PDB file of C-alpha atoms in Angstrom:
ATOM      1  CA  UNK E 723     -24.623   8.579  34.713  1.00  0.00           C
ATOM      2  CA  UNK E 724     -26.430   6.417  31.929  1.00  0.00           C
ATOM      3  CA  UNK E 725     -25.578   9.270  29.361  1.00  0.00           C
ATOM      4  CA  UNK E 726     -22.365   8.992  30.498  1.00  0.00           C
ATOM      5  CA  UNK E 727     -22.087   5.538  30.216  1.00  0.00           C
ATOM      6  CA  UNK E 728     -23.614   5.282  26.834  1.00  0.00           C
ATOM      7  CA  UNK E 729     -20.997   8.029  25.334  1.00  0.00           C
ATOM      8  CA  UNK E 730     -18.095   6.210  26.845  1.00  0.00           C
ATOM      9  CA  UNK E 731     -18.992   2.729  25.356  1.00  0.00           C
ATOM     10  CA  UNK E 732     -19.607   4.812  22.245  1.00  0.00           C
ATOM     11  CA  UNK E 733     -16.044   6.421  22.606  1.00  0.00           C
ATOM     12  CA  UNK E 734     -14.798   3.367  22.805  1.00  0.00           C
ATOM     13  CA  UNK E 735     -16.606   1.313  20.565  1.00  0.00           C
ATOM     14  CA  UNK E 736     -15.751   3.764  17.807  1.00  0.00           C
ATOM     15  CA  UNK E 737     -11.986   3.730  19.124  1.00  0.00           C
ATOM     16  CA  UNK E 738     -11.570  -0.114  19.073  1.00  0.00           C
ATOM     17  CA  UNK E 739     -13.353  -0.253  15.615  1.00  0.00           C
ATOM     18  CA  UNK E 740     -10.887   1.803  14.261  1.00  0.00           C
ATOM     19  CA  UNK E 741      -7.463  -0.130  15.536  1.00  0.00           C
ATOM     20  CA  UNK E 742      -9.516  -3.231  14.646  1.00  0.00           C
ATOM     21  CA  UNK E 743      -8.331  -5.103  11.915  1.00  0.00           C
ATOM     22  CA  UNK E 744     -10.733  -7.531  10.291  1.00  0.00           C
ATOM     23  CA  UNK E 745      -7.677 -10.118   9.360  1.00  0.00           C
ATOM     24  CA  UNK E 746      -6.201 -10.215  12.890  1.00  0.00           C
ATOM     25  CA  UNK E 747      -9.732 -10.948  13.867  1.00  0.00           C
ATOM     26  CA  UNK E 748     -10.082 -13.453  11.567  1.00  0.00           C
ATOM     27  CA  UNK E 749      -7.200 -15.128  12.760  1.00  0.00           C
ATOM     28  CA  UNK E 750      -7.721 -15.072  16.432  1.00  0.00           C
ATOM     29  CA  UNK E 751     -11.538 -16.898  16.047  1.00  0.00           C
ATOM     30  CA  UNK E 752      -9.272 -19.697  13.832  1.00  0.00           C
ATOM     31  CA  UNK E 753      -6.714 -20.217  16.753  1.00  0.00           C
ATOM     32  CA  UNK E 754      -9.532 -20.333  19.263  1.00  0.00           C
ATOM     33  CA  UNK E 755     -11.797 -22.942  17.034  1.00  0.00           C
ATOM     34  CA  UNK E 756      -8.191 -24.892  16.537  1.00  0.00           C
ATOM     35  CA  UNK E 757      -7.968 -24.666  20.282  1.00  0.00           C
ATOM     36  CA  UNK E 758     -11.656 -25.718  20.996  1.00  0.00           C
ATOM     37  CA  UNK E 759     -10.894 -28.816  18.658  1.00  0.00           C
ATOM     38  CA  UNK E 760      -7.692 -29.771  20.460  1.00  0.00           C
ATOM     39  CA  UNK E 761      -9.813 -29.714  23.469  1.00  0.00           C
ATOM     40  CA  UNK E 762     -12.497 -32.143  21.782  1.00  0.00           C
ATOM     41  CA  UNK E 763      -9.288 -34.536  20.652  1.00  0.00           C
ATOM     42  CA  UNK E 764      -8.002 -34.086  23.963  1.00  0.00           C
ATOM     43  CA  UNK E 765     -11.535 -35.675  25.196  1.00  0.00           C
ATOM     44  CA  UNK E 766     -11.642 -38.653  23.113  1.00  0.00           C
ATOM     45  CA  UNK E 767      -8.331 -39.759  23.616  1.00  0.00           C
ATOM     46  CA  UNK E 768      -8.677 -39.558  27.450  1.00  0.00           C
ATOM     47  CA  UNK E 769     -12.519 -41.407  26.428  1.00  0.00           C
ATOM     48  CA  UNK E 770     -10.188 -44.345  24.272  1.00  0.00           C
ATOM     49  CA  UNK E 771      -7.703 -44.395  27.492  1.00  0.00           C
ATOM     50  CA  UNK E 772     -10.651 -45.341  29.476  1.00  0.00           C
ATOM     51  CA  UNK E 773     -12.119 -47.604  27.326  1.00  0.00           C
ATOM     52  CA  UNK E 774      -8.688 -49.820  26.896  1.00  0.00           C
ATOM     53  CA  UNK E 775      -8.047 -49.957  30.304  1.00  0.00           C
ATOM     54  CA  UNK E 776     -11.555 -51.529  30.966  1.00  0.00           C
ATOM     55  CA  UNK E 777     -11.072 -53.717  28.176  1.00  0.00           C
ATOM     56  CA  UNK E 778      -7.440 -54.606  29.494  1.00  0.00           C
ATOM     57  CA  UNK E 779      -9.747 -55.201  33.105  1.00  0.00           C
ATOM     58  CA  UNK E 780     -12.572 -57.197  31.177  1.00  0.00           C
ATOM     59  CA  UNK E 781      -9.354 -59.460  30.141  1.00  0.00           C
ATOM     60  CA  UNK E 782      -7.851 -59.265  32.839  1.00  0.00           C
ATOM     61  CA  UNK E 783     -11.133 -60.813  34.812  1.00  0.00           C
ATOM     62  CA  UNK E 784     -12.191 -63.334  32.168  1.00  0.00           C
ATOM     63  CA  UNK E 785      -8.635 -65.129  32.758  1.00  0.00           C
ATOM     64  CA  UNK E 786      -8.958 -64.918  36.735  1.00  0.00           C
ATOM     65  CA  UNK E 787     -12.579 -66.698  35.886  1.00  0.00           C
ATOM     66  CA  UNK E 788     -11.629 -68.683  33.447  1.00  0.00           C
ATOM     67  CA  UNK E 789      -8.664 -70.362  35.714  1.00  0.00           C
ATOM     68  CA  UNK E 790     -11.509 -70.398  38.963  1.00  0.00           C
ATOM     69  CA  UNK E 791     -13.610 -71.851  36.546  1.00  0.00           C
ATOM     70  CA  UNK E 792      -9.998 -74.922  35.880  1.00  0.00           C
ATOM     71  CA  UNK E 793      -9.741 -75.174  39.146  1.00  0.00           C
ATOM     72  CA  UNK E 794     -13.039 -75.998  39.878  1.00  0.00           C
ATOM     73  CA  UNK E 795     -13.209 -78.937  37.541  1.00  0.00           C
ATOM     74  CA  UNK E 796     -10.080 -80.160  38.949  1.00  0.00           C
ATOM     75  CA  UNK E 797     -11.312 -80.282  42.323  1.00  0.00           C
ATOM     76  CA  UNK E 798     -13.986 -82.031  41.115  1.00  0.00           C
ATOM     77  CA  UNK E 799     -12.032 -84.441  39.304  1.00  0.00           C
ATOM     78  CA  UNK E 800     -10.134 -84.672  42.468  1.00  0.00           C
ATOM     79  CA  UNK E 801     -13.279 -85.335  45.063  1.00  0.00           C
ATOM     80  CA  UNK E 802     -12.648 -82.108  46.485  1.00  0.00           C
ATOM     81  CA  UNK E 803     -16.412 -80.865  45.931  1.00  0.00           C
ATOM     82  CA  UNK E 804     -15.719 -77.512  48.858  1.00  0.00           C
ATOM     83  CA  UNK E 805     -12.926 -76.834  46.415  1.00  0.00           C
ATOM     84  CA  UNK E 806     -14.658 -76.795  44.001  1.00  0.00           C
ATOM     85  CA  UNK E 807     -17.795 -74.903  45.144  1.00  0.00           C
ATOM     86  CA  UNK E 808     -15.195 -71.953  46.257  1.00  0.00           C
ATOM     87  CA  UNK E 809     -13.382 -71.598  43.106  1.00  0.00           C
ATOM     88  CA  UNK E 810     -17.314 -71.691  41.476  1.00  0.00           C
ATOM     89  CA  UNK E 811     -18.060 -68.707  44.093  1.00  0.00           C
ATOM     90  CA  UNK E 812     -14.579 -66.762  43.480  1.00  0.00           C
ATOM     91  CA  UNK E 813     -15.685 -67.020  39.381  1.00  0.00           C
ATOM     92  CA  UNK E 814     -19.372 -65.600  40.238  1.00  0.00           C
ATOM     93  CA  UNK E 815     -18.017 -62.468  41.931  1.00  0.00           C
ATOM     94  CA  UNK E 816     -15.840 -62.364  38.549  1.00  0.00           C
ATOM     95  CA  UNK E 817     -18.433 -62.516  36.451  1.00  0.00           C
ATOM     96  CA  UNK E 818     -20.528 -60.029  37.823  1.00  0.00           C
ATOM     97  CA  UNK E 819     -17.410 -57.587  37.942  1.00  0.00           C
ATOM     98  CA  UNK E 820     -17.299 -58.295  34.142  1.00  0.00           C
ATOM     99  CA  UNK E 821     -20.762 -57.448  34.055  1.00  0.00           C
ATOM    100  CA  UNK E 822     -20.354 -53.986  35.461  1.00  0.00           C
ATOM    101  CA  UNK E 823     -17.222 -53.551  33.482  1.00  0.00           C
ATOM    102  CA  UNK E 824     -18.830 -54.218  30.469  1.00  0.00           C
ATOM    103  CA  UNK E 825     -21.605 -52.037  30.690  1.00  0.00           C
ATOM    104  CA  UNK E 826     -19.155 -49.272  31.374  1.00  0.00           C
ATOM    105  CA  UNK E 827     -17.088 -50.159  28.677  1.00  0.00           C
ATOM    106  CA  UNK E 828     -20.075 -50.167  26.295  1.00  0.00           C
ATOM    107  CA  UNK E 829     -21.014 -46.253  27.556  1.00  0.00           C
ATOM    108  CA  UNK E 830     -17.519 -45.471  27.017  1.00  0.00           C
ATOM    109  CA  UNK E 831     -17.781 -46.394  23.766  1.00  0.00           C
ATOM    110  CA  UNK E 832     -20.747 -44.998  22.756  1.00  0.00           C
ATOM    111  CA  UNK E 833     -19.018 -41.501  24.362  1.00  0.00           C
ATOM    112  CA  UNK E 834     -16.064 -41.950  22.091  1.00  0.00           C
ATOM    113  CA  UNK E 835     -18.355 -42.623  18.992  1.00  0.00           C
ATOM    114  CA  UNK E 836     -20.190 -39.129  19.838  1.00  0.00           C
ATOM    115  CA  UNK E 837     -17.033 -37.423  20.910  1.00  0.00           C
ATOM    116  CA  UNK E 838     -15.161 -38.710  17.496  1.00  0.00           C
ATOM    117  CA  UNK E 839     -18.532 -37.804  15.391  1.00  0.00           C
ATOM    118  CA  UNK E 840     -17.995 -33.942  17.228  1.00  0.00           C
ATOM    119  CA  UNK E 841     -14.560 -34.027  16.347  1.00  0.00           C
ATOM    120  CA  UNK E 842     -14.449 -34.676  12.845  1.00  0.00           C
ATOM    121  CA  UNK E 843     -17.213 -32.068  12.480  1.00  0.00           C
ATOM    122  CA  UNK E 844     -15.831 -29.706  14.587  1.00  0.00           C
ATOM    123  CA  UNK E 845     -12.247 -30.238  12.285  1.00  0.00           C
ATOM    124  CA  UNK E 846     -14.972 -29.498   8.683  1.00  0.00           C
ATOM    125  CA  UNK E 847     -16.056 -26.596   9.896  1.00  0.00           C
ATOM    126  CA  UNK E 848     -12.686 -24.975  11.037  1.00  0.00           C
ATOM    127  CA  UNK E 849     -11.291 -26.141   7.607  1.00  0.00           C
ATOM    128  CA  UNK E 850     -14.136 -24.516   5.830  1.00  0.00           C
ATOM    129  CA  UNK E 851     -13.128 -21.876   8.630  1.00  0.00           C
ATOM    130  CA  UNK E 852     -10.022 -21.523   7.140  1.00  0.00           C
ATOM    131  CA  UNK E 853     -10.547 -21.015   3.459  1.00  0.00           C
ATOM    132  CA  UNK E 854     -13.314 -18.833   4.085  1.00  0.00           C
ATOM    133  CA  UNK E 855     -10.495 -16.762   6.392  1.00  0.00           C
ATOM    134  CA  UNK E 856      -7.822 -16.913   3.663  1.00  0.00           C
ATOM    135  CA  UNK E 857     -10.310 -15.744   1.530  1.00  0.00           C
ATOM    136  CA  UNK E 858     -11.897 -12.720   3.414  1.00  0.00           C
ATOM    137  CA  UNK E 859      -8.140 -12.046   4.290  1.00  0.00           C
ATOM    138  CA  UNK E 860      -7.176 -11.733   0.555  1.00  0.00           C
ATOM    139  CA  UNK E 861      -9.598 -10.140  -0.502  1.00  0.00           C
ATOM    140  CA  UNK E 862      -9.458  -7.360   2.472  1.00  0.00           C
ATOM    141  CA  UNK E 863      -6.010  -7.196   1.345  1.00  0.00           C
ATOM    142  CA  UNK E 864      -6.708  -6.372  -2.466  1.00  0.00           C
ATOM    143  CA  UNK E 865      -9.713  -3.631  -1.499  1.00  0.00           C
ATOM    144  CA  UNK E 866      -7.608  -1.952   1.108  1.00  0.00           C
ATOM    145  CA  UNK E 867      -4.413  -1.670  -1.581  1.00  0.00           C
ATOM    146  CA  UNK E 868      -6.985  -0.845  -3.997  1.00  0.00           C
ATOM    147  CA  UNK E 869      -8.177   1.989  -2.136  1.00  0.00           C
ATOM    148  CA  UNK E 870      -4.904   3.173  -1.124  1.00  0.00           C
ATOM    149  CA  UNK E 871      -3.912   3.300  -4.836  1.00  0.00           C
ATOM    150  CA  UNK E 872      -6.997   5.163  -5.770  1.00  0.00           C
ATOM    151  CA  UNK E 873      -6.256   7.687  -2.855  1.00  0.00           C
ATOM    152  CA  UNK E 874      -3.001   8.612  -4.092  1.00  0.00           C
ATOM    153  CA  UNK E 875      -4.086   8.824  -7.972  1.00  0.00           C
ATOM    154  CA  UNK E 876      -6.927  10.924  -6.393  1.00  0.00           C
ATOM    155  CA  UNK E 877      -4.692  12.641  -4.216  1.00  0.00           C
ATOM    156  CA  UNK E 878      -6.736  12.242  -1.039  1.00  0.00           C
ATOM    157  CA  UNK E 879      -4.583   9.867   0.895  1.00  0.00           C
ATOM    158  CA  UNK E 880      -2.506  11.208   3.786  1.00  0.00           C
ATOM    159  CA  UNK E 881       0.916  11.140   1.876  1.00  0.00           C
ATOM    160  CA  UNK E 882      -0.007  12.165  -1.490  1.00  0.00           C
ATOM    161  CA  UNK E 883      -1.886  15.108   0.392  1.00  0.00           C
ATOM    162  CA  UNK E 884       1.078  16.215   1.906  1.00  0.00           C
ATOM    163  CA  UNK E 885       3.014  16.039  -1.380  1.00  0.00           C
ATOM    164  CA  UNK E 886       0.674  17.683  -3.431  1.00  0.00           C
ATOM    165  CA  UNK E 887       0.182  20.903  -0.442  1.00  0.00           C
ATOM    166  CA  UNK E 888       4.466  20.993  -1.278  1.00  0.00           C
ATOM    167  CA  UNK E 889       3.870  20.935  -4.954  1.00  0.00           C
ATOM    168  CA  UNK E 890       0.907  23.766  -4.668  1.00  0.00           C
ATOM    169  CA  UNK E 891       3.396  25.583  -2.305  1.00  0.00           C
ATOM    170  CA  UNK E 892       6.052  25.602  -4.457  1.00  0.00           C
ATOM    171  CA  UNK E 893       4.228  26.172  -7.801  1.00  0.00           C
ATOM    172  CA  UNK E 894       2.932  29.301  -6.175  1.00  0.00           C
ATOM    173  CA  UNK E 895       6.547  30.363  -5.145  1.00  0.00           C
ATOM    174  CA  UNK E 896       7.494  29.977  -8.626  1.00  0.00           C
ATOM    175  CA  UNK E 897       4.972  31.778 -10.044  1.00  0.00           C
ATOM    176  CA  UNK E 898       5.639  34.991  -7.353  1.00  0.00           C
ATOM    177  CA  UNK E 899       9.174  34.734  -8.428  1.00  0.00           C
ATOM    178  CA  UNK E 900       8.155  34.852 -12.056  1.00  0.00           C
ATOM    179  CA  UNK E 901       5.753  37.932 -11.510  1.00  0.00           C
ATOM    180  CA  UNK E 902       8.454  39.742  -9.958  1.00  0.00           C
ATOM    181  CA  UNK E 903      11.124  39.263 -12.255  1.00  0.00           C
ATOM    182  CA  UNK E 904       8.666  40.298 -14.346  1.00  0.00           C
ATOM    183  CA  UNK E 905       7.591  43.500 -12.785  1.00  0.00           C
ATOM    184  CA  UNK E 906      11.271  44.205 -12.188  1.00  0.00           C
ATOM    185  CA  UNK E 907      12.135  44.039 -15.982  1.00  0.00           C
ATOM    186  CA  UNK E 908       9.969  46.215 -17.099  1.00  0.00           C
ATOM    187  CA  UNK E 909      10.391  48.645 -14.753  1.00  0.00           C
ATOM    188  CA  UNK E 910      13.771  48.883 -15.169  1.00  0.00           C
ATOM    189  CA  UNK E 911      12.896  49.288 -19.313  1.00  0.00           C
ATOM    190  CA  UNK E 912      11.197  51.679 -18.484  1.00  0.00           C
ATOM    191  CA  UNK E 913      12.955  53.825 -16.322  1.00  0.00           C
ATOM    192  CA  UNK E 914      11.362  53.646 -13.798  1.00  0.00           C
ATOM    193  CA  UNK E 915      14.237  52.043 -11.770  1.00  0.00           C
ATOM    194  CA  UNK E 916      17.673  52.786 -12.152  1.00  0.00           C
ATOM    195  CA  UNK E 917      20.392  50.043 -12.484  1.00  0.00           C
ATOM    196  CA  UNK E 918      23.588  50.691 -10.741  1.00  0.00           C
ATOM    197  CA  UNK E 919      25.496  48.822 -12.693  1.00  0.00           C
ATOM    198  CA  UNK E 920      24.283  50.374 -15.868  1.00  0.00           C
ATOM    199  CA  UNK E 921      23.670  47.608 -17.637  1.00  0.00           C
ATOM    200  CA  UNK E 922      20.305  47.548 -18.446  1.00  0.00           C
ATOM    201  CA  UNK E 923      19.166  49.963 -20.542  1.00  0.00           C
ATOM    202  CA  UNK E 924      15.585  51.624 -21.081  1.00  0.00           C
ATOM    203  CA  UNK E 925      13.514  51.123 -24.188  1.00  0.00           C
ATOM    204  CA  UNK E 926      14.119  54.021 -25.580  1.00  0.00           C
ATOM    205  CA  UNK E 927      17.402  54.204 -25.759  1.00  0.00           C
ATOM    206  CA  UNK E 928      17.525  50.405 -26.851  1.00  0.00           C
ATOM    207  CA  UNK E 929      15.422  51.746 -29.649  1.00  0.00           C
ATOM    208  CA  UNK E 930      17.544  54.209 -30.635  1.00  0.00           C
ATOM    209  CA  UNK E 931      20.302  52.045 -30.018  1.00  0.00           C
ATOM    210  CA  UNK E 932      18.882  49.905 -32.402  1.00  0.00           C
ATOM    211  CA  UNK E 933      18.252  52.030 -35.407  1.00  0.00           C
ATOM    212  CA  UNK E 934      21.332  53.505 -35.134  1.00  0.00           C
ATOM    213  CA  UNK E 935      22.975  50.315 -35.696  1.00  0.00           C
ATOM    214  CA  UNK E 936      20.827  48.792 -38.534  1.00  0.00           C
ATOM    215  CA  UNK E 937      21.759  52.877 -40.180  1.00  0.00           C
ATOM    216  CA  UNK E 938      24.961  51.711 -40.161  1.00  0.00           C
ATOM    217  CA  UNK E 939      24.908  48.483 -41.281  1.00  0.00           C
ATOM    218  CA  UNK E 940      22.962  50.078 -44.478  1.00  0.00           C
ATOM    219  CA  UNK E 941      25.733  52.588 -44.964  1.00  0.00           C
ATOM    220  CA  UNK E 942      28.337  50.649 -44.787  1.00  0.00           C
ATOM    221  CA  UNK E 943      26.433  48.489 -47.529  1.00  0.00           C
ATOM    222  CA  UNK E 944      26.080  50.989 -49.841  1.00  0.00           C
ATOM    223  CA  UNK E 945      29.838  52.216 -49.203  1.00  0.00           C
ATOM    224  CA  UNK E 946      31.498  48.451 -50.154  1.00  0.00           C
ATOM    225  CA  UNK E 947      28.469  48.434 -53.055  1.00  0.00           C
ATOM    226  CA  UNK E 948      30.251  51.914 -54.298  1.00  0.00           C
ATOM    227  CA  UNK E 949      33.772  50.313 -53.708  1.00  0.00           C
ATOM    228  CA  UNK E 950      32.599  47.257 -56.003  1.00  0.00           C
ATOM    229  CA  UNK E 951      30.743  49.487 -58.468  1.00  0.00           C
ATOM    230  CA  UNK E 952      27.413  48.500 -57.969  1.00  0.00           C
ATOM    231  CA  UNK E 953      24.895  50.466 -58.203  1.00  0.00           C
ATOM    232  CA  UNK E 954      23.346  51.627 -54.460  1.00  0.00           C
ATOM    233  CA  UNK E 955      20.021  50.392 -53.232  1.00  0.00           C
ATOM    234  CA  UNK E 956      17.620  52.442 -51.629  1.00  0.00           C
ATOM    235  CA  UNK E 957      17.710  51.356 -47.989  1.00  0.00           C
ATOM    236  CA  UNK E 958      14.501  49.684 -46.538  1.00  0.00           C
ATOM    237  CA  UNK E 959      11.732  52.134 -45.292  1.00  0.00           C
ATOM    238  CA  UNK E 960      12.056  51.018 -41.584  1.00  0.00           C
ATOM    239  CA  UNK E 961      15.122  52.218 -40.958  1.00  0.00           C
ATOM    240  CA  UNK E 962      13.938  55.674 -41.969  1.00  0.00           C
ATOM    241  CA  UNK E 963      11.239  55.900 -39.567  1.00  0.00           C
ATOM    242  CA  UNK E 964      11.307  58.402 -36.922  1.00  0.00           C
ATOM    243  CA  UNK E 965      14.191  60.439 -38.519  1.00  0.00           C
ATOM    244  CA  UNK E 966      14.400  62.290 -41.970  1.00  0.00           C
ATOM    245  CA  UNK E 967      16.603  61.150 -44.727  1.00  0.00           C
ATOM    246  CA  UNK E 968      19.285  62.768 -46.105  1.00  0.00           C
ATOM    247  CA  UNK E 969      20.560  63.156 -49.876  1.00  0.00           C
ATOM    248  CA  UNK E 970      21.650  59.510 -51.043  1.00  0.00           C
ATOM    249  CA  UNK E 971      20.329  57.751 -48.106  1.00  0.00           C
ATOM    250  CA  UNK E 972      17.765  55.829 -49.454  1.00  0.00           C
ATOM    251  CA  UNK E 973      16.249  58.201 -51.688  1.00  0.00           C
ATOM    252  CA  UNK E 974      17.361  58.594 -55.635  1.00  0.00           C
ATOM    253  CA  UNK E 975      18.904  62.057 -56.627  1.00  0.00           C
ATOM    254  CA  UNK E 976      16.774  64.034 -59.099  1.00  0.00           C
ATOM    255  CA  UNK E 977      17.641  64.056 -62.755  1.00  0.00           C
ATOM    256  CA  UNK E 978      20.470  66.204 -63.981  1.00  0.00           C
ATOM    257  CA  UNK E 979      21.608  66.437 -59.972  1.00  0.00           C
ATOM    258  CA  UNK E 980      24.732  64.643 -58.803  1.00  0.00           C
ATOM    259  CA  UNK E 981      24.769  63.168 -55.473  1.00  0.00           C
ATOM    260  CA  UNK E 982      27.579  63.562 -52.781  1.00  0.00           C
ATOM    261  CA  UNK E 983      29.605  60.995 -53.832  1.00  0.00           C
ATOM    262  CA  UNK E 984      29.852  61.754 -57.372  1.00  0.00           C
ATOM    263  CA  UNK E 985      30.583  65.464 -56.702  1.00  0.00           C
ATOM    264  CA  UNK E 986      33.263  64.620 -54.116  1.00  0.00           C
ATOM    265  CA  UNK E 987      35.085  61.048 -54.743  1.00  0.00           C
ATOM    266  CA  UNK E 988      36.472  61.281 -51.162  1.00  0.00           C
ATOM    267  CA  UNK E 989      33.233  61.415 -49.785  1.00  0.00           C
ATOM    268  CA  UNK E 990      31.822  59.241 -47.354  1.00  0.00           C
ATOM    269  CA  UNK E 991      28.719  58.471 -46.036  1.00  0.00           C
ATOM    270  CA  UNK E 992      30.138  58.341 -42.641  1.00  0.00           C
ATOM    271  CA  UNK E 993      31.383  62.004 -43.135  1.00  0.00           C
ATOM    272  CA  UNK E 994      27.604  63.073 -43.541  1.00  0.00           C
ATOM    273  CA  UNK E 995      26.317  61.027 -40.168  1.00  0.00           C
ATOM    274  CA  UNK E 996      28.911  63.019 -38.483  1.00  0.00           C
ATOM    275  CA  UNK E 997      27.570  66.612 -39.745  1.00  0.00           C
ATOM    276  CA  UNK E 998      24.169  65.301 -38.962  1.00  0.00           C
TER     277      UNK E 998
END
């Protein structure tokens, strides 16, 4: 049951610190110290009501002896000597009232002294309270956006983790897409898979394609070169490759032999590629 008790108030001690926030804290011990020195204002201004209304007493029983104290003289004055003895007597009882009164009103002003000394020291300390509070609170604030910033550059926060999981997950889409476009491509160069539509074609009949075309771009040269009456240029090696060349395609006729097109003016080099 102790074990159990102990993990509990761990639990929870572990819990609490973690919904605990050091400003609302810090806040909540101000109000309660602003409460504790209302209280202590409270107290000496019930102390000061006490003290004035024994002073307003003290007055009140130096005029009730000070008139006993009149009327004794004036029953003096007057022969009346029992009168005057009992206004004498009335102004004793007075005066001994003052007495007590007085002493009280001296402790309740030594109580108000201490009480106002508490008060004002009390009202320092939550002021230094406070500035010490604004300035734990501000500078709680700047750490904790501090951190948070530095999470997300990091990428270790909560949010930015989540972002950058969608960013690896669709990088690595992209990059599947890319390998199989890829793969598909060059399959379907190379024959491998047949397009339906029949638009793409395989390499080599693109190559082919190719040579065929740049043969009869070079013929067609040398026919408007002939036309002008320039004299033909032997066509560039490349074109040759993979193929032999026929008379007057790129090659010069030997001497004392006429070419094609100076046996035959009619002839045409496109006349040859179709007996070829």
């Amino acid at each position: 049951m102790k074990r159990m008790a102990m993990i509990f108030r761990a639990k929870a001690n572990k819990t609490l610190d973690k919904y605990e926030d050091p400003r609302e804290m810090l806040d909540y011990s101000y109000q309660k110290q602003l409460e504790l020195l209302q209280k202590v204002r409270r107290g000496v201004a019930d102390v000061a009501t006490s003290r004035k209304r024994l002073e307003l007493q003290l007055r009140q029983l130096e005029q009730q002896a000070a008139k006993h104290e009149d009327q004794g003289r004036k029953a003096l004055s007057l022969g009346r000597e029992d009168l005057a003895r009992e206004a004498l007597t009335r102004r004793s009882g007075i005066q001994q009232q003052i007495g007590d009164l007085q002493l009280q009103y001296q402790q309740l002003q030594s109580e108000e002294e201490k009480l106002t000394l508490a008060s004002q020291r009390l009202q320092a300390r939550v002021d230094a309270f406070r500035i010490r509070k604004e300035t734990i609170k501000a500078t709680y604030t700047a750490s904790e956006a501090q951190a948070n910033i530095g999470g997300a550059i990091a990428g270790i926060s909560e949010e930015m983790s989540d972002v950058g999981l969608a960013m690896q997950r669709a990088e690595d889409k992209t990059a599947q897409m890319q390998a199989r476009a890829g793969a598909i491509d060059e399959l379907l160069a190379s024959g491998a898979l047949d397009d339906p539509t029949g638009m793409t074609k395989d390499d080599i009949t693109a190559e082919l394609e190719r040579l065929s075309s740049g043969s009869d771009v070079e013929l067609e040269l040398m026919r408007m070169k002939q036309e002008l009456g320039q004299a033909p240029t032997p066509a560039p090696q490349a074109l040759g490759q993979g193929r032999p060349q026929a008379l007057g395609q790129g090659q010069p006729a030997a001497p004392g032999t006429q070419t094609p097109q100076q046996a035959d003016p009619e002839y045409h080099p496109r006349f040859e590629k179709q007996g070829e």
